[in-house]
PDB file of C-alpha atoms and ligand atoms in Angstrom:
ATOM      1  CA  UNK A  23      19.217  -9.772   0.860  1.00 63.00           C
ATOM      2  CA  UNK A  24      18.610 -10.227   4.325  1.00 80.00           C
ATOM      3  CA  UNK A  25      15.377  -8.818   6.248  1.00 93.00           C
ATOM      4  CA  UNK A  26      15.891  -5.963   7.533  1.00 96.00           C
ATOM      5  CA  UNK A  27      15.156  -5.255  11.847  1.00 98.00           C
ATOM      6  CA  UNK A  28      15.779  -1.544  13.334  1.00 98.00           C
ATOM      7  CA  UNK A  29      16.260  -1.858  16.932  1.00 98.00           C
ATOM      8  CA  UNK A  30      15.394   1.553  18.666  1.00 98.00           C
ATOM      9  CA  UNK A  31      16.963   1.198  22.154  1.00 97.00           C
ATOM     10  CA  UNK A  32      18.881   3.619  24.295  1.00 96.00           C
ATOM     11  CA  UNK A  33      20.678   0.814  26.138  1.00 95.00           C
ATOM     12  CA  UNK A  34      24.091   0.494  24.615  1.00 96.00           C
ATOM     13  CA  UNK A  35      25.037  -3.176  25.461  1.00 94.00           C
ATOM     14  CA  UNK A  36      21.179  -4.982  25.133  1.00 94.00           C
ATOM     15  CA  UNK A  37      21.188  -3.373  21.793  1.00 96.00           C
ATOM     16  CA  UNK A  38      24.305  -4.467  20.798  1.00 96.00           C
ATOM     17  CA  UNK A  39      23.257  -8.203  22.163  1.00 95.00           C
ATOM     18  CA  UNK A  40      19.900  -7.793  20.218  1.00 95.00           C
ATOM     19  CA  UNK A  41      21.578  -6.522  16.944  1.00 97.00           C
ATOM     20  CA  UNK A  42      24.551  -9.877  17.397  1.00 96.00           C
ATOM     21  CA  UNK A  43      21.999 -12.235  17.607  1.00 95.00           C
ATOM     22  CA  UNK A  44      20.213 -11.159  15.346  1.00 96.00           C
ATOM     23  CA  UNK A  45      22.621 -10.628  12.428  1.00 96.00           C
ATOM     24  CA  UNK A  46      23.541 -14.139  13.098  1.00 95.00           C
ATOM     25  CA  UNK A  47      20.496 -15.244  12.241  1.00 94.00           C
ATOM     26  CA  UNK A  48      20.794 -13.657   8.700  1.00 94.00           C
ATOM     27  CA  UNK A  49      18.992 -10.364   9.682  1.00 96.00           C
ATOM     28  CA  UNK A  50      20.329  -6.919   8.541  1.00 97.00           C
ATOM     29  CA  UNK A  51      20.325  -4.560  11.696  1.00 98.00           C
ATOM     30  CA  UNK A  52      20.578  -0.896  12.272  1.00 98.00           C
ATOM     31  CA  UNK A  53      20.600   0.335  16.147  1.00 98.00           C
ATOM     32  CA  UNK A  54      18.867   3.837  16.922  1.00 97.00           C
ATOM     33  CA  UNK A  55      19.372   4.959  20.367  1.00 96.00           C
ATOM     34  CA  UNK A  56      17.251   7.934  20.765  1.00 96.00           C
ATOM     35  CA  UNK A  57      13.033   7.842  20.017  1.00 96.00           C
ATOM     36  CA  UNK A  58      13.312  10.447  17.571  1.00 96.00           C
ATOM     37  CA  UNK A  59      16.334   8.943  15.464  1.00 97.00           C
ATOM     38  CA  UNK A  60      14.007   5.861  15.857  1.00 97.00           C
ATOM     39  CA  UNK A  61      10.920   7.188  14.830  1.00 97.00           C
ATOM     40  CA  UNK A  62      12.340   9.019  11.643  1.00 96.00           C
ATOM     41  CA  UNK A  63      14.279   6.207  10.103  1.00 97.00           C
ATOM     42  CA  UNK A  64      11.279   3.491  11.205  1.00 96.00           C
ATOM     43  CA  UNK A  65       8.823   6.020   8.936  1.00 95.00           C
ATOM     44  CA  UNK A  66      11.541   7.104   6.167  1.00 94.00           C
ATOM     45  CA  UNK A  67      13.486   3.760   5.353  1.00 95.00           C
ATOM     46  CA  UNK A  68      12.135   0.283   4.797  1.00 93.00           C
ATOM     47  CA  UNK A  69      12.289  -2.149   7.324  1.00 96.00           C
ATOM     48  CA  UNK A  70      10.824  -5.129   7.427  1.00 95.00           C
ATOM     49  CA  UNK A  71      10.095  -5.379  11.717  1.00 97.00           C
ATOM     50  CA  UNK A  72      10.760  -2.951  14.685  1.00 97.00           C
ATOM     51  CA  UNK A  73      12.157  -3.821  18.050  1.00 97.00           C
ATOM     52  CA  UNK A  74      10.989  -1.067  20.039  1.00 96.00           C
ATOM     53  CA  UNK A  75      12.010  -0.121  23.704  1.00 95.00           C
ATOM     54  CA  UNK A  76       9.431   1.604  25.561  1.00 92.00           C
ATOM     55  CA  UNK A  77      11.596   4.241  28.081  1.00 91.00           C
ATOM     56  CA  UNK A  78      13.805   5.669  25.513  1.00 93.00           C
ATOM     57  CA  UNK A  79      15.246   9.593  25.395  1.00 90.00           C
ATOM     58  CA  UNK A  80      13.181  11.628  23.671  1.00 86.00           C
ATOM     59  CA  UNK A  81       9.676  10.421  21.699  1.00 92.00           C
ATOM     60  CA  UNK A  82       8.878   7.161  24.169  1.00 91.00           C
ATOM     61  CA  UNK A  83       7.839   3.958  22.856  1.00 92.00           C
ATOM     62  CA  UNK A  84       4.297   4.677  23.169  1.00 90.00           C
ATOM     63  CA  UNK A  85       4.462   7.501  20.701  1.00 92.00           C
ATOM     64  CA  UNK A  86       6.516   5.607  18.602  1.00 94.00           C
ATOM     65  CA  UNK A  87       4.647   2.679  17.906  1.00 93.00           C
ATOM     66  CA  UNK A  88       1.051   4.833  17.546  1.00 91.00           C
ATOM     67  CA  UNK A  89       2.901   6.859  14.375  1.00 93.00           C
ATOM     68  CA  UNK A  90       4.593   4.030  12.696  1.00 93.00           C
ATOM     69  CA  UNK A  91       1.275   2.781  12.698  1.00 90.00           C
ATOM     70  CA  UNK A  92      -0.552   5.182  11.390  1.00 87.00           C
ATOM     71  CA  UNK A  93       1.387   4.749   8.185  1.00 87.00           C
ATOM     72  CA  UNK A  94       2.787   1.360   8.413  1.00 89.00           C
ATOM     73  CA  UNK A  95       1.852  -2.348   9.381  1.00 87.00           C
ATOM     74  CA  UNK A  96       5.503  -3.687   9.669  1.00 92.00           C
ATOM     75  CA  UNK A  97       5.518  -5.931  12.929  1.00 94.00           C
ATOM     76  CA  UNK A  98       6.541  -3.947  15.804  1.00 95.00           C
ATOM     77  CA  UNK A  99       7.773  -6.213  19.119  1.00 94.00           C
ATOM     78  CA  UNK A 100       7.564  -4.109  22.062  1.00 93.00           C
ATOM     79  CA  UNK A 101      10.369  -4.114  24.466  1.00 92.00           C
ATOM     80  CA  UNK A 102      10.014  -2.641  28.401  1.00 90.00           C
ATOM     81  CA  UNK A 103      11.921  -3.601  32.149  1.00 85.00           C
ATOM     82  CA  UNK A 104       8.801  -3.590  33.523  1.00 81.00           C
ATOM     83  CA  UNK A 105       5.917  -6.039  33.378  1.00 77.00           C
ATOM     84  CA  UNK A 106       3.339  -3.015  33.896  1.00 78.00           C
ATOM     85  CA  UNK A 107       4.311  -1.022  31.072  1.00 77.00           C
ATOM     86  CA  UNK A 108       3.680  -3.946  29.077  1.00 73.00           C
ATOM     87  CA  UNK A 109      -0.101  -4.802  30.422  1.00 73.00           C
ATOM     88  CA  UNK A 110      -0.457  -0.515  29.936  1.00 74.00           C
ATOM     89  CA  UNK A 111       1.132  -1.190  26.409  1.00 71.00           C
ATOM     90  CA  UNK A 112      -1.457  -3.978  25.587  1.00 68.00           C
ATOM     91  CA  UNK A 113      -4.278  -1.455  27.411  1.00 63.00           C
ATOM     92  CA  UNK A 114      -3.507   1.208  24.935  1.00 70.00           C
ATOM     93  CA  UNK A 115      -3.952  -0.902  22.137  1.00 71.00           C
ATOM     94  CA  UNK A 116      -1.532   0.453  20.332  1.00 76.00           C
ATOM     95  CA  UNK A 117      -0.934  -1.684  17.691  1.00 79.00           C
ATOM     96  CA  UNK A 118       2.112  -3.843  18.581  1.00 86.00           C
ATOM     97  CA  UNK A 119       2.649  -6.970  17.723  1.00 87.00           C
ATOM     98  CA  UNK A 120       4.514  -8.419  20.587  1.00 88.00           C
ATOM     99  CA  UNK A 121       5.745  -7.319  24.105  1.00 87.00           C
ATOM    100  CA  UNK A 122       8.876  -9.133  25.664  1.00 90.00           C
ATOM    101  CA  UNK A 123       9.569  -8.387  29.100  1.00 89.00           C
ATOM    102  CA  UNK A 124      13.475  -7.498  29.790  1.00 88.00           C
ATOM    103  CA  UNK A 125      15.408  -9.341  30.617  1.00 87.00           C
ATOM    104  CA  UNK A 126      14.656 -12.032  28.114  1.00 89.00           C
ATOM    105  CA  UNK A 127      17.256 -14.421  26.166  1.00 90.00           C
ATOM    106  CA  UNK A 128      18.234 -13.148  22.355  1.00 91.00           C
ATOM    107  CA  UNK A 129      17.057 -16.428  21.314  1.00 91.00           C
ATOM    108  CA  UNK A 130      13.931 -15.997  22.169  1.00 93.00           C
ATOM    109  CA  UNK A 131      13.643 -12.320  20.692  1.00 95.00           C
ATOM    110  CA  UNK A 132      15.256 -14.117  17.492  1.00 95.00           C
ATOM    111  CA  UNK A 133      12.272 -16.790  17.656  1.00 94.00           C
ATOM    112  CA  UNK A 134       9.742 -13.879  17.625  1.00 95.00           C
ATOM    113  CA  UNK A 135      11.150 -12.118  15.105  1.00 96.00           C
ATOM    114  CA  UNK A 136      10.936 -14.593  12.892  1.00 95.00           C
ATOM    115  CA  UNK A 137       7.846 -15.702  13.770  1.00 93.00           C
ATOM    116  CA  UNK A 138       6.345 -11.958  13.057  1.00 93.00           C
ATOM    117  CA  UNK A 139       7.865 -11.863   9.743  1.00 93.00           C
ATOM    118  CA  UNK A 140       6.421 -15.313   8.666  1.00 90.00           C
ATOM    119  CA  UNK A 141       2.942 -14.395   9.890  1.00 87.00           C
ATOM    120  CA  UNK A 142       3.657 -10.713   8.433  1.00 87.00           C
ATOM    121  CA  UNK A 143       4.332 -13.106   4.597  1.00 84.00           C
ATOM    122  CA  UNK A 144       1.782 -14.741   4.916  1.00 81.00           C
ATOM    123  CA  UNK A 145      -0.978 -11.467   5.343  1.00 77.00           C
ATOM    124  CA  UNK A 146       0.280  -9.941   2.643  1.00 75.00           C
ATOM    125  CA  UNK A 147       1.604 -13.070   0.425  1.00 69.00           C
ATOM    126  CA  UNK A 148      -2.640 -13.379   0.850  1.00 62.00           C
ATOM    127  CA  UNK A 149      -3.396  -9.939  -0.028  1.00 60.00           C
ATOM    128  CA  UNK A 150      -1.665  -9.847  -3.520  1.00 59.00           C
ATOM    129  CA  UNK A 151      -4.508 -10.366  -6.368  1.00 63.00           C
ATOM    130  CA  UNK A 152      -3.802 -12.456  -9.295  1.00 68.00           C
ATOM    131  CA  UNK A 153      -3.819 -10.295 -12.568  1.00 76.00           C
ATOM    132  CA  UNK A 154      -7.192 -10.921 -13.741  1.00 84.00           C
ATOM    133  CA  UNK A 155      -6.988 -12.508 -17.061  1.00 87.00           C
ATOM    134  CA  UNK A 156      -9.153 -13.524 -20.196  1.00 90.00           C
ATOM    135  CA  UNK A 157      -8.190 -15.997 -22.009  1.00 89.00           C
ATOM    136  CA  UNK A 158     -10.350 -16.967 -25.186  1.00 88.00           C
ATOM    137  CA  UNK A 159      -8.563 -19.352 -27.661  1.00 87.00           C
ATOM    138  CA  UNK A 160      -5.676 -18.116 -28.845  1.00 88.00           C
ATOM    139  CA  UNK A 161      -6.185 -14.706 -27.365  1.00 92.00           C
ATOM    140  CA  UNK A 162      -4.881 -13.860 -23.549  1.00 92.00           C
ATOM    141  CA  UNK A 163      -5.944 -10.535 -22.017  1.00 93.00           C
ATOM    142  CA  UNK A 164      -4.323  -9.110 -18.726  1.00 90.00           C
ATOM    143  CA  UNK A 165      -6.884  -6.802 -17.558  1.00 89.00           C
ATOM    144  CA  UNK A 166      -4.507  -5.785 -15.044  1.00 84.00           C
ATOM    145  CA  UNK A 167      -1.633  -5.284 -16.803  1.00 86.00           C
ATOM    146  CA  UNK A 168      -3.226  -4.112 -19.352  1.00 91.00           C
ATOM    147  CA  UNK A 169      -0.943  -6.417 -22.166  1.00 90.00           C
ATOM    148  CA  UNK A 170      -2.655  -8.297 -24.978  1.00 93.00           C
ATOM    149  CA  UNK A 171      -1.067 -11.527 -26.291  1.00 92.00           C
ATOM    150  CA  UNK A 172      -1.995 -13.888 -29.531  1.00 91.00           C
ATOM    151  CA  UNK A 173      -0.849 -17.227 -29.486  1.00 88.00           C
ATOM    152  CA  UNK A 174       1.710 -15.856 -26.779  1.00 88.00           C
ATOM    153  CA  UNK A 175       2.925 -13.060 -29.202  1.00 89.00           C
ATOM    154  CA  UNK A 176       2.414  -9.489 -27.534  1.00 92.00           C
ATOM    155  CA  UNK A 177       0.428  -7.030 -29.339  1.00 93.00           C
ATOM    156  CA  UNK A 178       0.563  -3.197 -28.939  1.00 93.00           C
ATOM    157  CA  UNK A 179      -3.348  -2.229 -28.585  1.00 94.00           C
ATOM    158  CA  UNK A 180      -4.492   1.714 -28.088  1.00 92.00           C
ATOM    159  CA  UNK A 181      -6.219   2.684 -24.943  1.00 90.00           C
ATOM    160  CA  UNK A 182      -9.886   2.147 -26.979  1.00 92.00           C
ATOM    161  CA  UNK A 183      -8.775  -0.589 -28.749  1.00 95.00           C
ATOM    162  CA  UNK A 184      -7.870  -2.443 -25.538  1.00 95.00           C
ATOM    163  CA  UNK A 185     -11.104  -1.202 -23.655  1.00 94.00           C
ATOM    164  CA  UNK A 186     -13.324  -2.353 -27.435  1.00 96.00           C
ATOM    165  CA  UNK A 187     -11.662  -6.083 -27.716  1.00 96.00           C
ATOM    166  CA  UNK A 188     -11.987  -6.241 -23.467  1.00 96.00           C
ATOM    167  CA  UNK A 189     -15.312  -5.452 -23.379  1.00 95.00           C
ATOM    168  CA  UNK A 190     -16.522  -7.773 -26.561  1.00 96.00           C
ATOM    169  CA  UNK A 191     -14.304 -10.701 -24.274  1.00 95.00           C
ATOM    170  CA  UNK A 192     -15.956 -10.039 -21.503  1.00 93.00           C
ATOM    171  CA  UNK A 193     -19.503 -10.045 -23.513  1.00 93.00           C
ATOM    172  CA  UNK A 194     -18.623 -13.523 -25.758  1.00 92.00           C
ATOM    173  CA  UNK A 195     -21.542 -14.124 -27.723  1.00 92.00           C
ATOM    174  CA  UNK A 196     -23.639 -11.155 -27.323  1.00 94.00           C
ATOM    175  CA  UNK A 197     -24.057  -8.749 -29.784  1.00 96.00           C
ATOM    176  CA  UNK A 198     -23.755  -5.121 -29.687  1.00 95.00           C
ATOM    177  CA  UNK A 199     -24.799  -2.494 -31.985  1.00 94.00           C
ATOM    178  CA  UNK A 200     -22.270   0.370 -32.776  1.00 92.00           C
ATOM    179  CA  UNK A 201     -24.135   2.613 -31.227  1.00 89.00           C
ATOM    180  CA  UNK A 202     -23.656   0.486 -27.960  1.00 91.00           C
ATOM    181  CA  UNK A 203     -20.243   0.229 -28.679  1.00 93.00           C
ATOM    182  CA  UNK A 204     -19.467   3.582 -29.394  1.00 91.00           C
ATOM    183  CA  UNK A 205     -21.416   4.738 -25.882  1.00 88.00           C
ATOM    184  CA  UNK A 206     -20.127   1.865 -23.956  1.00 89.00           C
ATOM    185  CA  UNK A 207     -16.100   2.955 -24.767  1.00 90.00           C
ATOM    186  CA  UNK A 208     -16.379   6.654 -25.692  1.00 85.00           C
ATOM    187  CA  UNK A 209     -18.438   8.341 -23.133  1.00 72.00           C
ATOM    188  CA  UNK A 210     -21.036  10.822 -24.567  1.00 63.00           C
ATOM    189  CA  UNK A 211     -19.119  13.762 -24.475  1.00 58.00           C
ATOM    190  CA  UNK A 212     -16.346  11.903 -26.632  1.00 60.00           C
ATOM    191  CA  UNK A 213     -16.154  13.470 -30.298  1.00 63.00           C
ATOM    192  CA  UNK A 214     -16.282  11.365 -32.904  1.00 67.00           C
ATOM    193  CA  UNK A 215     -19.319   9.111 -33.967  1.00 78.00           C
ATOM    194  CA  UNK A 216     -19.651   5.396 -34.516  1.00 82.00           C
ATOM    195  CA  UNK A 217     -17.827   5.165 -37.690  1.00 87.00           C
ATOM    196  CA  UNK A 218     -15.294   5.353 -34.975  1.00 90.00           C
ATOM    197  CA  UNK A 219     -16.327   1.641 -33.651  1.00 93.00           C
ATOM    198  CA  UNK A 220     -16.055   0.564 -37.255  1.00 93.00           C
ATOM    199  CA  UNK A 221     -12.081   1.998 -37.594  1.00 94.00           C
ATOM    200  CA  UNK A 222     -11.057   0.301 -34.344  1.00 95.00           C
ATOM    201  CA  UNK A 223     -12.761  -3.071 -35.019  1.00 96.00           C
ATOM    202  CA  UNK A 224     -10.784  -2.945 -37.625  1.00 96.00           C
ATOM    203  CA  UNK A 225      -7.651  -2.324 -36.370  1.00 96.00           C
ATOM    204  CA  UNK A 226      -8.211  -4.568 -33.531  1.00 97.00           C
ATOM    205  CA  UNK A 227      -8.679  -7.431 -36.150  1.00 96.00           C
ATOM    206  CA  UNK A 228      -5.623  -6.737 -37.896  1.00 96.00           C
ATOM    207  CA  UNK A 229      -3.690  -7.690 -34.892  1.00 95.00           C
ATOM    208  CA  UNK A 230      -5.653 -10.907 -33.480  1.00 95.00           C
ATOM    209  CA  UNK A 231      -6.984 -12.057 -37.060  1.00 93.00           C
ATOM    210  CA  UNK A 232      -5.076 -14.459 -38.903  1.00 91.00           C
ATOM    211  CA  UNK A 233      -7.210 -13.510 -42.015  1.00 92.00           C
ATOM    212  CA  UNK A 234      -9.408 -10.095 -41.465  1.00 90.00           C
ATOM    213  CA  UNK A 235     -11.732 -10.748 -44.137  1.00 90.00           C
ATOM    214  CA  UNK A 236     -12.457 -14.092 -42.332  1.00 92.00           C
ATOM    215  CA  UNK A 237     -12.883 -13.171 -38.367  1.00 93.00           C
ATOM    216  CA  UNK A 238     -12.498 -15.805 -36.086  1.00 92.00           C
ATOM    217  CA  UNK A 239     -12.751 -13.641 -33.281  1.00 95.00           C
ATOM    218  CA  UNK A 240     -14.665 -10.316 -33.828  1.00 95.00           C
ATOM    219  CA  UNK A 241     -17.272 -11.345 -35.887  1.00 95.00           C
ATOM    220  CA  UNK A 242     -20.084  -8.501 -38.222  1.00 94.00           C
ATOM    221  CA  UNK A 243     -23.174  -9.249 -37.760  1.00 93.00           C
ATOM    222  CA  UNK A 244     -24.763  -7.138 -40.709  1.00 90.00           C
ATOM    223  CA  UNK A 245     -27.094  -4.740 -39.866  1.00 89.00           C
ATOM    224  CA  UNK A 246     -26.659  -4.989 -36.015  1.00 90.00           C
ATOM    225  CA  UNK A 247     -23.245  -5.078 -35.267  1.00 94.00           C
ATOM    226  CA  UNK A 248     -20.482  -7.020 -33.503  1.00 96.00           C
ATOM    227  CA  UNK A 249     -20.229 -10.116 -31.169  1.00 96.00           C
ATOM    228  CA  UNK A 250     -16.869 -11.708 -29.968  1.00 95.00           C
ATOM    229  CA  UNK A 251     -17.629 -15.504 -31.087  1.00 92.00           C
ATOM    230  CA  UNK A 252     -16.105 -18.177 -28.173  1.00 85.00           C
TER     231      UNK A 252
HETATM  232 CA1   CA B 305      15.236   2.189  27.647  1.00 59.49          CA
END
């Protein structure tokens, strides 16, 4: 699937050239010639860049560009006849990406486009987080995803179990009383008591132990409690 590039522009035959150009280039384009059909399918559909013209019937390109971008941060290239509009477009600071004075060559608006959308990639290509993950032995934890996986085998884990065999992960080594346990998972107001820690270490070990009555994982440390051996 092709990116996708709304061109809002009243003139018939520059949008036309625009929308050519660009559809040779791979692009998918949809034309909107009035500032209000532009501004509603800009906010309601998803395109990837907007190539706005500033004098337009209706909402003007001023207008447009401030409420796209108060709810979106697709590249918008701003388009205008005249060379002051675009020095008032950059004095508004508005928020556009670009500003191309007509008349210009497609190829060139082609060249921008592209550019915008690689730079756009590469913001957001940076802003994705990596799934944080613990990964102890055999045992892989997505924290994010919240999944559980033994020797690459997905478990099902409960809400407390998950939060229980997290937190011990997180804590190798260090052991916790039930009473910590039970405080640390169940908040205060939770009913149950910490026989409750004893149940779900229990169940917890059924599913990552190879042999429960020998932990390698979750390990009793009679009389205190519980510490996830690394
Ligand atoms: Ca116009």
């Amino acid at each position: 699937m092709g990116k996708k590039i709304l061109i809002v522009e009243d003139e018939t035959a520059i949008a036309e050239l625009e929308k050519d150009y660009l559809e040779l280039s791979g692009f998918e384009v949809a034309i909107a010639s009035t500032g209000d059909v532009g501004l509603s399918r800009a906010l309601k559909e998803d395109f990837n860049l907007v190539v706005l013209d500033l004098m337009l019937p209706g909402l003007d390109g001023f207008e447009i560009c401030r409420q796209i971008r108060e709810v979106k941060n697709i590249p918008i290239l701003m388009v205008s006849a005249k060379k002051d509009d675009i020095d008032k477009i950059r004095g508004l600071g508005l928020g556009a990406d670009d500003y191309m004075t007509k008349p210009f060559s497609p190829s060139e608006l082609v060249a921008r486009v592209k550019a915008h959308l690689a730079r756009y990639e590469r913001l957001i290509g940076s802003g994705v987080k990596e799934n944080e993950i613990i990964e102890i032995r055999g045992i892989k934890i997505d924290k994010t995803a919240r999944r559980v996986y033994i020797n690459g085998e997905e478990k099902t884990f409960t809400t407390k179990e998950f939060d229980l065999l997290t937190f011990l992960a997180e804590n190798p080594n260090h052991v916790f009383t039930k009473e910590e346990l039970f405080q640390k998972i169940w908040d205060m107001e939770s009913i149950g008591d910490i026989a409750t820690v004893t149940v779900h270490i229990k169940k917890i070990r059924e599913k990552i132990e190879v042999n429960t009555s020998k932990p390698q994982y979750i390990e009793t440390i009679w009389g205190v409690g519980y510490r996830f051996k690394v």
